[in-house]
Amino acid sequence: MSVEQIQCVKLDRAVLVIEPDLSIWTAISSLLKRDFVLVEFARNAEHASVLFQRFNFNLCIIELSVIDDFCSFFSLSHHAVNQDYAPSHLSDKKTQLRFNSIPDAPCLVFPQQFIVTSKSHKSEDILYAIRKGACDYIVKPINALEMNEVISRWLFQQSVIADTSVEDNLTFSTQEKTPNSLFSFFIGDSIAIQQVKRTLTIIRSTGHALLLEGEVGTGKKFAFKQLQQSLNSPTDLIMIDCRDLSQLDEQQIRFYCANSKLPLWLVFNHIAELPMDKQLVLLIILDSIKIYEQIRLVSMSATRLFSRVQKGEFLIELYYRLAEFIVVLPPLHQRSEDIVILTKFFINRCLMKSAATRKELLNNYSQWGVTDFQCLTEYYWPGNIQELKNTIEQCLLLNIAPKEYMQRLATTHNQHSTNPLETSEINSGQHYLPVDWDLKSIEKAHITRVIKHYGGNKMLAAEHLGVSRKTIDRKIKEWDLD
């Protein structure tokens, strides 16, 4: 396929420009929109990291002055970087420390390809960008002709090495995990999941009883396994499913507790479903085994256990024995900024398990576009991470793009829906507001929805709405006063 033929096809791809001075892109942004469905701009690497969590970018165009921050956020340290080749205007101690820093969690490297822009003509700066992994270099001021040539070159390279680029794009690096990096396989960087990591890190070496709460599919068992493995020492485990009352055997539990030579984890799953009479039995058991110091209690519940206490359905004495610390696993729709990285993690794991059909699956994945990732981030995910995993594997194995899969899912939901308004909302993806709302209520609902769409980032919400960050803050303050 020639360059001309490639340019005739508008690819379903996305590009991100990271540039402190976005005014220089005003005249040539239309060129990018000709070849990319989604064109986003960020003034710094922090802004870019939020956009990366929301969208799947195939290409980045980065100003040289922010390339180190970019590498620090996205851990592109798989590219060999020699400190002697640091760019002339960036060779300071602070920058070098950033190069040597190792992230405390494995990360997905994306995109593999990026282009560097700079006013510098110095050969050492160009060499530095290449050593960082840049596939091209543009000297400022950028003109439309040069940009067109660079994008055409990149598109042609993508058509030649499509299979390789897809595979590299999914590379999941665990080699950078340090011995002290805890809970590193909690995939995602959302505020909600960071809070879970921090809490588990604090309580991991204590003897306090832990209550893990969260909807079905949010990863409660996974969180417990991470907690157990973080201690780096052998332990014994008794896992009791409270839906099976025969497992709550008082004599057997006491026997294991008395004879265990290792620290013992006593785990109660579905604790909220334990009948009242068995709750009393469990309370007696806990009283009888509290003399053993090596026992750690962990309970799991798909509902808020204290709500059952308030309804008189759960013994308050037992609740406070089991809930010395509470960790709530957030539902996936509350951490939608993690969906892209979770998606790539599940794709990568599926590829590792399907070695015989790996090339075919890579080809299936290469057909996914911007709109496919957007529909994944906008879906509510009632089944949380487990539903996302199932969806990704089905799309990959059956060669169905996520957008098409979601449309089929909506059709299935419609067949069971008796509410015409609910059906029309699913089909169109729109959110209809009551006709009796005034403009102020509609404005509040829309601004709130946009802020939620960007994971609570008011700066991005303001840019999306075309207003200043101060306007967003002022609106929120007015709502609080109301």
Tab-separated table of C-alpha atoms in Angstrom:
chain	number	residue	atom	x	y	z
A	1	MET	CA	0.000	0.000	0.000
A	2	SER	CA	1.407	3.388	-1.009
A	3	VAL	CA	1.542	6.512	1.129
A	4	GLU	CA	-1.192	8.070	-1.027
A	5	GLN	CA	-3.466	5.061	-0.519
A	6	ILE	CA	-2.885	5.099	3.225
A	7	GLN	CA	-3.731	8.798	3.450
A	8	CYS	CA	-7.022	8.223	1.610
A	9	VAL	CA	-8.259	6.090	4.509
A	10	LYS	CA	-9.294	7.941	7.661
A	11	LEU	CA	-8.027	5.595	10.338
A	12	ASP	CA	-9.928	5.048	13.557
A	13	ARG	CA	-6.910	6.118	15.606
A	14	ALA	CA	-6.046	8.700	18.216
A	15	VAL	CA	-3.136	11.087	18.678
A	16	LEU	CA	-2.073	13.070	21.731
A	17	VAL	CA	0.021	16.242	21.505
A	18	ILE	CA	1.920	17.189	24.682
A	19	GLU	CA	3.038	20.786	24.327
A	20	PRO	CA	3.288	23.597	26.938
A	21	ASP	CA	2.436	26.217	24.284
A	22	LEU	CA	-0.597	24.883	22.436
A	23	SER	CA	-1.028	28.087	20.408
A	24	ILE	CA	1.556	26.873	17.886
A	25	TRP	CA	-0.777	23.975	16.959
A	26	THR	CA	-3.775	26.126	16.087
A	27	ALA	CA	-2.872	26.403	12.422
A	28	ILE	CA	-1.930	22.762	11.820
A	29	SER	CA	-4.303	20.834	14.125
A	30	SER	CA	-6.622	20.357	11.137
A	31	LEU	CA	-3.912	18.189	9.536
A	32	LEU	CA	-4.025	15.802	12.472
A	33	LYS	CA	-7.821	15.683	12.367
A	34	ARG	CA	-7.605	14.590	8.756
A	35	ASP	CA	-5.722	11.413	9.705
A	36	PHE	CA	-6.989	10.765	13.255
A	37	VAL	CA	-10.504	10.360	14.592
A	38	LEU	CA	-9.470	11.677	18.010
A	39	VAL	CA	-6.970	14.522	18.528
A	40	GLU	CA	-6.258	15.581	22.108
A	41	PHE	CA	-3.880	18.196	23.513
A	42	ALA	CA	-2.137	18.369	26.900
A	43	ARG	CA	0.046	21.112	28.311
A	44	ASN	CA	2.086	18.813	30.551
A	45	ALA	CA	2.695	15.149	31.343
A	46	GLU	CA	0.302	15.193	34.317
A	47	HIS	CA	-2.511	16.403	32.070
A	48	ALA	CA	-1.494	13.755	29.521
A	49	SER	CA	-1.600	10.971	32.121
A	50	VAL	CA	-5.289	11.702	32.821
A	51	LEU	CA	-6.070	11.575	29.090
A	52	PHE	CA	-4.147	8.308	28.752
A	53	GLN	CA	-6.350	6.761	31.397
A	54	ARG	CA	-9.436	7.781	29.451
A	55	PHE	CA	-8.406	7.068	25.853
A	56	ASN	CA	-6.227	4.686	23.875
A	57	PHE	CA	-3.692	6.736	21.884
A	58	ASN	CA	-1.818	5.257	18.940
A	59	LEU	CA	0.681	8.113	18.644
A	60	CYS	CA	2.132	10.857	20.814
A	61	ILE	CA	3.771	14.088	19.664
A	62	ILE	CA	5.891	15.413	22.526
A	63	GLU	CA	7.837	18.602	23.120
A	64	LEU	CA	11.414	17.705	24.079
A	65	SER	CA	11.277	19.788	27.267
A	66	VAL	CA	8.562	17.520	28.739
A	67	ILE	CA	9.833	14.180	27.464
A	68	ASP	CA	11.409	13.286	30.827
A	69	ASP	CA	8.164	13.910	32.701
A	70	PHE	CA	6.415	11.852	30.040
A	71	CYS	CA	8.827	8.957	30.627
A	72	SER	CA	8.406	9.282	34.364
A	73	PHE	CA	4.612	9.020	34.081
A	74	PHE	CA	4.501	6.230	31.528
A	75	SER	CA	7.694	4.385	32.475
A	76	LEU	CA	9.277	4.182	29.055
A	77	SER	CA	12.492	3.061	30.710
A	78	HIS	CA	12.533	-0.075	28.551
A	79	HIS	CA	14.343	2.191	26.088
A	80	ALA	CA	18.047	2.248	26.958
A	81	VAL	CA	18.962	5.711	28.155
A	82	ASN	CA	22.530	6.721	28.759
A	83	GLN	CA	22.785	9.581	31.218
A	84	ASP	CA	25.716	10.986	29.255
A	85	TYR	CA	23.313	11.758	26.400
A	86	ALA	CA	20.904	13.929	28.352
A	87	PRO	CA	19.849	16.959	26.271
A	88	SER	CA	21.896	20.097	26.793
A	89	HIS	CA	19.042	22.094	28.304
A	90	LEU	CA	17.819	19.258	30.564
A	91	SER	CA	21.011	17.910	32.111
A	92	ASP	CA	20.399	18.761	35.750
A	93	LYS	CA	20.450	16.579	38.858
A	94	LYS	CA	16.695	16.648	39.320
A	95	THR	CA	16.174	15.258	35.823
A	96	GLN	CA	18.745	12.520	36.308
A	97	LEU	CA	17.070	11.411	39.523
A	98	ARG	CA	13.802	11.052	37.623
A	99	PHE	CA	15.487	8.784	35.093
A	100	ASN	CA	16.712	6.487	37.828
A	101	SER	CA	13.391	6.332	39.660
A	102	ILE	CA	11.599	3.000	39.410
A	103	PRO	CA	7.808	2.925	39.495
A	104	ASP	CA	6.261	0.982	42.343
A	105	ALA	CA	3.915	-0.899	40.010
A	106	PRO	CA	4.131	-2.667	36.683
A	107	CYS	CA	2.745	-0.629	33.848
A	108	LEU	CA	1.473	-0.959	30.338
A	109	VAL	CA	3.671	0.828	27.853
A	110	PHE	CA	1.563	2.766	25.376
A	111	PRO	CA	1.949	4.127	22.836
A	112	GLN	CA	5.134	2.476	21.655
A	113	GLN	CA	5.582	5.150	18.968
A	114	PHE	CA	6.054	8.854	19.631
A	115	ILE	CA	7.409	11.891	17.775
A	116	VAL	CA	9.502	14.612	19.437
A	117	THR	CA	9.338	18.331	18.592
A	118	SER	CA	11.889	20.981	19.597
A	119	LYS	CA	13.415	24.296	18.600
A	120	SER	CA	16.840	22.732	19.084
A	121	HIS	CA	18.966	21.768	16.072
A	122	LYS	CA	21.726	20.267	18.240
A	123	SER	CA	22.757	16.769	17.293
A	124	GLU	CA	22.963	15.665	20.948
A	125	ASP	CA	19.296	16.620	21.504
A	126	ILE	CA	18.184	14.733	18.413
A	127	LEU	CA	20.266	11.725	19.493
A	128	TYR	CA	18.804	11.945	22.984
A	129	ALA	CA	15.231	11.871	21.608
A	130	ILE	CA	16.076	8.850	19.468
A	131	ARG	CA	17.602	7.034	22.431
A	132	LYS	CA	14.435	7.709	24.407
A	133	GLY	CA	12.525	5.859	21.706
A	134	ALA	CA	11.302	8.646	19.389
A	135	CYS	CA	10.431	7.427	15.902
A	136	ASP	CA	10.831	10.912	14.385
A	137	TYR	CA	12.013	14.432	15.203
A	138	ILE	CA	10.492	17.753	14.079
A	139	VAL	CA	12.334	21.057	14.421
A	140	LYS	CA	10.188	24.059	15.322
A	141	PRO	CA	8.596	26.189	14.006
A	142	ILE	CA	6.400	23.404	12.650
A	143	ASN	CA	4.984	23.913	9.184
A	144	ALA	CA	2.128	22.059	7.546
A	145	LEU	CA	4.277	20.479	4.830
A	146	GLU	CA	6.772	18.960	7.252
A	147	MET	CA	4.012	17.725	9.575
A	148	ASN	CA	2.246	16.089	6.638
A	149	GLU	CA	5.463	14.292	5.640
A	150	VAL	CA	6.104	13.058	9.187
A	151	ILE	CA	2.541	11.751	9.681
A	152	SER	CA	2.604	10.088	6.252
A	153	ARG	CA	5.874	8.392	7.164
A	154	TRP	CA	4.441	7.167	10.446
A	155	LEU	CA	1.278	5.839	8.771
A	156	PHE	CA	3.357	3.957	6.236
A	157	GLN	CA	5.533	2.448	8.994
A	158	GLN	CA	2.400	1.354	10.830
A	159	SER	CA	1.094	-0.450	7.756
A	160	VAL	CA	4.401	-2.314	7.364
A	161	ILE	CA	4.929	-3.362	10.981
A	162	ALA	CA	1.312	-3.567	12.128
A	163	ASP	CA	1.580	-6.954	13.836
A	164	THR	CA	4.772	-6.041	15.686
A	165	SER	CA	3.486	-2.668	16.838
A	166	VAL	CA	0.299	-4.202	18.239
A	167	GLU	CA	2.284	-6.773	20.172
A	168	ASP	CA	4.712	-4.180	21.538
A	169	ASN	CA	1.799	-1.940	22.433
A	170	LEU	CA	0.533	-4.634	24.778
A	171	THR	CA	3.832	-5.376	26.483
A	172	PHE	CA	3.192	-5.705	30.185
A	173	SER	CA	6.382	-5.048	32.113
A	174	THR	CA	6.827	-6.578	35.541
A	175	GLN	CA	10.620	-6.458	35.551
A	176	GLU	CA	10.700	-3.021	37.157
A	177	LYS	CA	8.880	-4.166	40.284
A	178	THR	CA	11.097	-3.591	43.294
A	179	PRO	CA	11.085	-5.867	46.363
A	180	ASN	CA	9.400	-3.087	48.323
A	181	SER	CA	6.633	-2.433	45.808
A	182	LEU	CA	3.442	-3.679	47.441
A	183	PHE	CA	0.105	-4.485	45.844
A	184	SER	CA	1.668	-3.763	42.469
A	185	PHE	CA	-0.842	-5.848	40.553
A	186	PHE	CA	-3.760	-3.639	41.509
A	187	ILE	CA	-3.997	-2.386	37.959
A	188	GLY	CA	-4.818	1.313	37.642
A	189	ASP	CA	-3.866	4.727	38.951
A	190	SER	CA	-7.247	6.146	39.910
A	191	ILE	CA	-7.586	7.962	43.219
A	192	ALA	CA	-9.946	5.243	44.481
A	193	ILE	CA	-7.548	2.372	43.833
A	194	GLN	CA	-4.571	4.338	45.184
A	195	GLN	CA	-6.451	4.739	48.459
A	196	VAL	CA	-7.028	0.969	48.620
A	197	LYS	CA	-3.302	0.350	48.083
A	198	ARG	CA	-2.334	2.850	50.780
A	199	THR	CA	-4.726	1.351	53.351
A	200	LEU	CA	-3.626	-2.235	52.685
A	201	THR	CA	0.024	-1.177	52.920
A	202	ILE	CA	-0.592	0.399	56.323
A	203	ILE	CA	-2.470	-2.539	57.848
A	204	ARG	CA	-0.634	-5.432	56.214
A	205	SER	CA	1.759	-6.068	59.096
A	206	THR	CA	-0.721	-5.401	61.897
A	207	GLY	CA	-2.865	-8.026	63.583
A	208	HIS	CA	-6.114	-6.117	63.162
A	209	ALA	CA	-9.216	-7.819	61.800
A	210	LEU	CA	-9.951	-6.664	58.257
A	211	LEU	CA	-13.334	-6.305	56.558
A	212	LEU	CA	-13.223	-6.133	52.740
A	213	GLU	CA	-16.405	-4.727	51.230
A	214	GLY	CA	-17.331	-4.226	47.604
A	215	GLU	CA	-19.792	-5.194	44.904
A	216	VAL	CA	-19.539	-8.548	43.145
A	217	GLY	CA	-16.576	-8.543	40.782
A	218	THR	CA	-14.602	-5.702	42.406
A	219	GLY	CA	-11.735	-7.980	43.493
A	220	LYS	CA	-12.124	-8.711	47.204
A	221	LYS	CA	-10.456	-12.133	46.981
A	222	PHE	CA	-7.734	-10.622	44.840
A	223	ALA	CA	-7.131	-7.926	47.457
A	224	PHE	CA	-6.803	-10.572	50.160
A	225	LYS	CA	-4.317	-12.591	48.093
A	226	GLN	CA	-2.251	-9.458	47.523
A	227	LEU	CA	-2.302	-8.754	51.265
A	228	GLN	CA	-1.229	-12.316	52.034
A	229	GLN	CA	1.589	-12.321	49.455
A	230	SER	CA	2.885	-8.912	50.526
A	231	LEU	CA	4.161	-10.362	53.813
A	232	ASN	CA	6.685	-12.562	51.944
A	233	SER	CA	6.404	-15.311	54.536
A	234	PRO	CA	4.643	-18.720	54.617
A	235	THR	CA	1.170	-18.816	56.148
A	236	ASP	CA	-1.742	-21.201	56.651
A	237	LEU	CA	-5.242	-20.434	55.426
A	238	ILE	CA	-8.793	-21.414	56.348
A	239	MET	CA	-11.352	-20.061	53.856
A	240	ILE	CA	-14.964	-20.373	55.009
A	241	ASP	CA	-17.915	-19.634	52.707
A	242	CYS	CA	-20.664	-18.435	55.045
A	243	ARG	CA	-23.351	-19.511	52.556
A	244	ASP	CA	-22.390	-23.119	53.321
A	245	LEU	CA	-23.228	-23.469	57.011
A	246	SER	CA	-21.516	-26.864	57.238
A	247	GLN	CA	-18.160	-25.093	56.843
A	248	LEU	CA	-18.668	-23.240	60.127
A	249	ASP	CA	-17.491	-26.221	62.192
A	250	GLU	CA	-16.520	-24.999	65.648
A	251	GLN	CA	-14.387	-28.020	66.612
A	252	GLN	CA	-12.520	-28.109	63.303
A	253	ILE	CA	-11.709	-24.389	63.401
A	254	ARG	CA	-10.418	-24.666	66.972
A	255	PHE	CA	-8.311	-27.693	65.997
A	256	TYR	CA	-6.650	-25.836	63.102
A	257	CYS	CA	-6.019	-22.770	65.250
A	258	ALA	CA	-4.416	-24.820	68.018
A	259	ASN	CA	-2.209	-26.896	65.732
A	260	SER	CA	-1.096	-24.423	63.092
A	261	LYS	CA	2.666	-23.871	63.268
A	262	LEU	CA	2.504	-20.901	60.887
A	263	PRO	CA	0.609	-17.607	61.049
A	264	LEU	CA	-3.005	-18.473	60.197
A	265	TRP	CA	-5.432	-16.484	58.069
A	266	LEU	CA	-9.041	-17.150	59.046
A	267	VAL	CA	-11.138	-15.836	56.134
A	268	PHE	CA	-14.947	-15.556	56.115
A	269	ASN	CA	-16.400	-14.985	52.657
A	270	HIS	CA	-19.984	-13.694	52.194
A	271	ILE	CA	-20.069	-12.837	55.885
A	272	ALA	CA	-23.238	-10.720	55.456
A	273	GLU	CA	-25.231	-13.827	54.509
A	274	LEU	CA	-24.542	-15.609	57.809
A	275	PRO	CA	-27.825	-16.302	59.669
A	276	MET	CA	-28.304	-14.742	63.095
A	277	ASP	CA	-28.016	-18.049	65.005
A	278	LYS	CA	-24.727	-18.844	63.272
A	279	GLN	CA	-23.471	-15.333	64.010
A	280	LEU	CA	-23.686	-16.171	67.702
A	281	VAL	CA	-21.772	-19.416	67.068
A	282	LEU	CA	-19.053	-17.475	65.236
A	283	LEU	CA	-18.812	-14.954	68.069
A	284	ILE	CA	-18.263	-17.817	70.544
A	285	ILE	CA	-15.598	-19.332	68.268
A	286	LEU	CA	-13.731	-16.012	68.043
A	287	ASP	CA	-13.817	-15.651	71.819
A	288	SER	CA	-12.347	-19.120	72.226
A	289	ILE	CA	-9.459	-18.650	69.762
A	290	LYS	CA	-8.387	-15.128	70.714
A	291	ILE	CA	-5.646	-16.625	72.888
A	292	TYR	CA	-3.748	-17.537	69.705
A	293	GLU	CA	-1.704	-14.511	68.648
A	294	GLN	CA	-0.825	-15.809	65.166
A	295	ILE	CA	-4.408	-15.690	63.857
A	296	ARG	CA	-5.475	-12.927	61.446
A	297	LEU	CA	-9.187	-12.414	60.700
A	298	VAL	CA	-10.366	-11.314	57.245
A	299	SER	CA	-14.040	-11.022	56.262
A	300	MET	CA	-15.566	-10.255	52.866
A	301	SER	CA	-18.973	-8.836	52.039
A	302	ALA	CA	-20.648	-7.785	48.780
A	303	THR	CA	-22.859	-5.355	50.733
A	304	ARG	CA	-22.169	-2.800	53.448
A	305	LEU	CA	-22.218	-4.927	56.595
A	306	PHE	CA	-23.092	-2.035	58.892
A	307	SER	CA	-26.379	-1.545	57.032
A	308	ARG	CA	-27.345	-5.049	58.194
A	309	VAL	CA	-26.380	-4.064	61.746
A	310	GLN	CA	-28.687	-1.039	61.503
A	311	LYS	CA	-31.537	-3.273	60.334
A	312	GLY	CA	-30.985	-5.631	63.275
A	313	GLU	CA	-29.884	-8.443	60.957
A	314	PHE	CA	-26.282	-8.674	62.165
A	315	LEU	CA	-24.881	-8.756	65.693
A	316	ILE	CA	-23.193	-5.464	66.509
A	317	GLU	CA	-20.704	-7.240	68.796
A	318	LEU	CA	-19.617	-9.512	65.945
A	319	TYR	CA	-19.430	-6.586	63.525
A	320	TYR	CA	-16.910	-4.704	65.641
A	321	ARG	CA	-14.837	-7.860	66.127
A	322	LEU	CA	-14.565	-8.350	62.363
A	323	ALA	CA	-14.308	-4.717	61.252
A	324	GLU	CA	-11.344	-3.233	63.102
A	325	PHE	CA	-10.258	-1.993	59.668
A	326	ILE	CA	-12.586	-1.602	56.684
A	327	VAL	CA	-11.430	-1.431	53.053
A	328	VAL	CA	-14.075	-0.730	50.426
A	329	LEU	CA	-13.247	-1.885	46.899
A	330	PRO	CA	-14.695	0.705	44.462
A	331	PRO	CA	-17.032	-0.383	41.642
A	332	LEU	CA	-15.512	-0.086	38.178
A	333	HIS	CA	-17.758	2.797	37.101
A	334	GLN	CA	-16.188	4.864	39.894
A	335	ARG	CA	-12.683	4.258	38.500
A	336	SER	CA	-13.417	4.462	34.780
A	337	GLU	CA	-10.010	6.063	34.197
A	338	ASP	CA	-8.525	2.599	34.857
A	339	ILE	CA	-10.555	0.816	32.181
A	340	VAL	CA	-8.096	1.286	29.300
A	341	ILE	CA	-5.144	-0.106	31.243
A	342	LEU	CA	-7.283	-2.960	32.631
A	343	THR	CA	-8.431	-3.767	29.094
A	344	LYS	CA	-4.860	-4.051	27.840
A	345	PHE	CA	-3.931	-6.160	30.846
A	346	PHE	CA	-6.688	-8.669	30.082
A	347	ILE	CA	-5.784	-8.678	26.380
A	348	ASN	CA	-2.170	-9.381	27.230
A	349	ARG	CA	-3.123	-12.202	29.599
A	350	CYS	CA	-5.424	-13.715	26.984
A	351	LEU	CA	-2.588	-13.645	24.439
A	352	MET	CA	-0.241	-15.378	26.873
A	353	LYS	CA	-2.778	-18.170	27.425
A	354	SER	CA	-3.455	-18.608	23.684
A	355	ALA	CA	-0.009	-19.123	22.196
A	356	ALA	CA	-1.294	-21.216	19.276
A	357	THR	CA	-3.648	-18.496	18.053
A	358	ARG	CA	-1.648	-15.500	19.243
A	359	LYS	CA	-1.040	-13.993	15.812
A	360	GLU	CA	-4.724	-14.283	14.924
A	361	LEU	CA	-5.767	-12.654	18.187
A	362	LEU	CA	-3.273	-9.840	17.645
A	363	ASN	CA	-4.820	-9.248	14.250
A	364	ASN	CA	-8.282	-9.164	15.857
A	365	TYR	CA	-7.082	-6.588	18.372
A	366	SER	CA	-5.454	-4.442	15.672
A	367	GLN	CA	-8.937	-3.744	14.277
A	368	TRP	CA	-10.037	-2.002	17.480
A	369	GLY	CA	-10.325	1.761	17.168
A	370	VAL	CA	-10.863	4.852	19.273
A	371	THR	CA	-14.631	4.420	19.453
A	372	ASP	CA	-14.205	0.869	20.761
A	373	PHE	CA	-12.170	2.056	23.743
A	374	GLN	CA	-14.545	4.972	24.318
A	375	CYS	CA	-17.576	2.685	24.539
A	376	LEU	CA	-15.703	0.556	27.104
A	377	THR	CA	-14.999	3.584	29.307
A	378	GLU	CA	-18.578	4.873	29.074
A	379	TYR	CA	-20.333	1.607	29.990
A	380	TYR	CA	-21.604	1.241	33.580
A	381	TRP	CA	-20.142	-2.278	34.207
A	382	PRO	CA	-22.626	-3.677	36.750
A	383	GLY	CA	-20.477	-6.837	36.917
A	384	ASN	CA	-17.372	-4.707	37.528
A	385	ILE	CA	-13.888	-6.069	36.718
A	386	GLN	CA	-15.121	-9.617	36.212
A	387	GLU	CA	-17.595	-8.433	33.570
A	388	LEU	CA	-14.890	-6.351	31.866
A	389	LYS	CA	-12.586	-9.382	31.757
A	390	ASN	CA	-15.318	-11.564	30.261
A	391	THR	CA	-16.205	-8.912	27.694
A	392	ILE	CA	-12.615	-8.385	26.550
A	393	GLU	CA	-11.967	-12.105	26.174
A	394	GLN	CA	-15.186	-12.610	24.192
A	395	CYS	CA	-14.451	-9.666	21.897
A	396	LEU	CA	-10.917	-10.913	21.287
A	397	LEU	CA	-11.688	-14.603	20.777
A	398	LEU	CA	-14.846	-14.071	18.706
A	399	ASN	CA	-13.319	-11.165	16.742
A	400	ILE	CA	-16.073	-8.732	17.696
A	401	ALA	CA	-15.139	-5.078	18.165
A	402	PRO	CA	-16.208	-3.759	21.608
A	403	LYS	CA	-18.499	-1.153	20.025
A	404	GLU	CA	-20.395	-3.857	18.141
A	405	TYR	CA	-20.449	-6.087	21.234
A	406	MET	CA	-21.954	-3.283	23.322
A	407	GLN	CA	-24.617	-2.661	20.693
A	408	ARG	CA	-25.580	-6.342	20.832
A	409	LEU	CA	-25.609	-6.120	24.627
A	410	ALA	CA	-27.930	-3.111	24.477
A	411	THR	CA	-30.260	-5.030	22.144
A	412	THR	CA	-30.364	-7.910	24.642
A	413	HIS	CA	-31.162	-5.471	27.466
A	414	ASN	CA	-33.875	-3.866	25.365
A	415	GLN	CA	-35.625	-7.204	24.952
A	416	HIS	CA	-36.009	-7.360	28.732
A	417	SER	CA	-36.862	-3.683	29.210
A	418	THR	CA	-40.450	-2.482	29.552
A	419	ASN	CA	-39.522	1.176	30.004
A	420	PRO	CA	-39.484	3.020	26.635
A	421	LEU	CA	-37.360	5.853	28.052
A	422	GLU	CA	-34.790	3.370	29.368
A	423	THR	CA	-34.688	1.670	25.953
A	424	SER	CA	-34.149	4.909	24.066
A	425	GLU	CA	-31.371	5.958	26.419
A	426	ILE	CA	-29.521	2.675	25.871
A	427	ASN	CA	-29.844	2.947	22.088
A	428	SER	CA	-28.700	6.527	21.794
A	429	GLY	CA	-26.232	6.679	24.668
A	430	GLN	CA	-27.836	9.975	25.744
A	431	HIS	CA	-29.010	10.973	29.211
A	432	TYR	CA	-32.498	12.472	29.119
A	433	LEU	CA	-33.417	15.038	31.752
A	434	PRO	CA	-36.913	15.721	33.147
A	435	VAL	CA	-38.778	18.315	31.069
A	436	ASP	CA	-39.743	20.291	34.171
A	437	TRP	CA	-36.116	21.070	35.069
A	438	ASP	CA	-35.017	24.683	34.778
A	439	LEU	CA	-31.790	25.704	32.978
A	440	LYS	CA	-29.844	25.937	36.244
A	441	SER	CA	-30.640	22.309	37.119
A	442	ILE	CA	-29.732	21.148	33.609
A	443	GLU	CA	-26.451	23.088	33.743
A	444	LYS	CA	-25.582	21.546	37.091
A	445	ALA	CA	-26.382	18.021	35.881
A	446	HIS	CA	-24.311	18.415	32.719
A	447	ILE	CA	-21.260	19.965	34.402
A	448	THR	CA	-21.361	17.298	37.110
A	449	ARG	CA	-21.533	14.557	34.442
A	450	VAL	CA	-18.550	16.013	32.532
A	451	ILE	CA	-16.477	16.244	35.726
A	452	LYS	CA	-17.309	12.599	36.492
A	453	HIS	CA	-16.435	11.642	32.891
A	454	TYR	CA	-12.915	12.995	33.457
A	455	GLY	CA	-12.495	11.198	36.768
A	456	GLY	CA	-13.038	14.316	38.893
A	457	ASN	CA	-10.372	16.322	37.036
A	458	LYS	CA	-11.871	19.845	36.927
A	459	MET	CA	-9.161	21.188	34.636
A	460	LEU	CA	-10.050	18.708	31.870
A	461	ALA	CA	-13.773	19.227	32.487
A	462	ALA	CA	-13.316	22.989	32.066
A	463	GLU	CA	-11.453	22.492	28.779
A	464	HIS	CA	-14.166	20.145	27.545
A	465	LEU	CA	-16.891	22.678	28.394
A	466	GLY	CA	-14.931	25.617	26.986
A	467	VAL	CA	-14.834	27.557	30.263
A	468	SER	CA	-12.153	28.404	32.794
A	469	ARG	CA	-11.312	26.303	35.846
A	470	LYS	CA	-12.405	29.265	38.003
A	471	THR	CA	-15.869	29.085	36.423
A	472	ILE	CA	-16.190	25.422	37.417
A	473	ASP	CA	-15.106	26.212	40.998
A	474	ARG	CA	-17.538	29.140	41.168
A	475	LYS	CA	-20.440	26.986	39.956
A	476	ILE	CA	-19.698	24.272	42.505
A	477	LYS	CA	-19.523	26.869	45.292
A	478	GLU	CA	-22.909	28.262	44.238
A	479	TRP	CA	-24.431	24.755	44.310
A	480	ASP	CA	-23.042	24.171	47.816
A	481	LEU	CA	-24.666	27.414	48.999
A	482	ASP	CA	-27.985	26.324	47.461
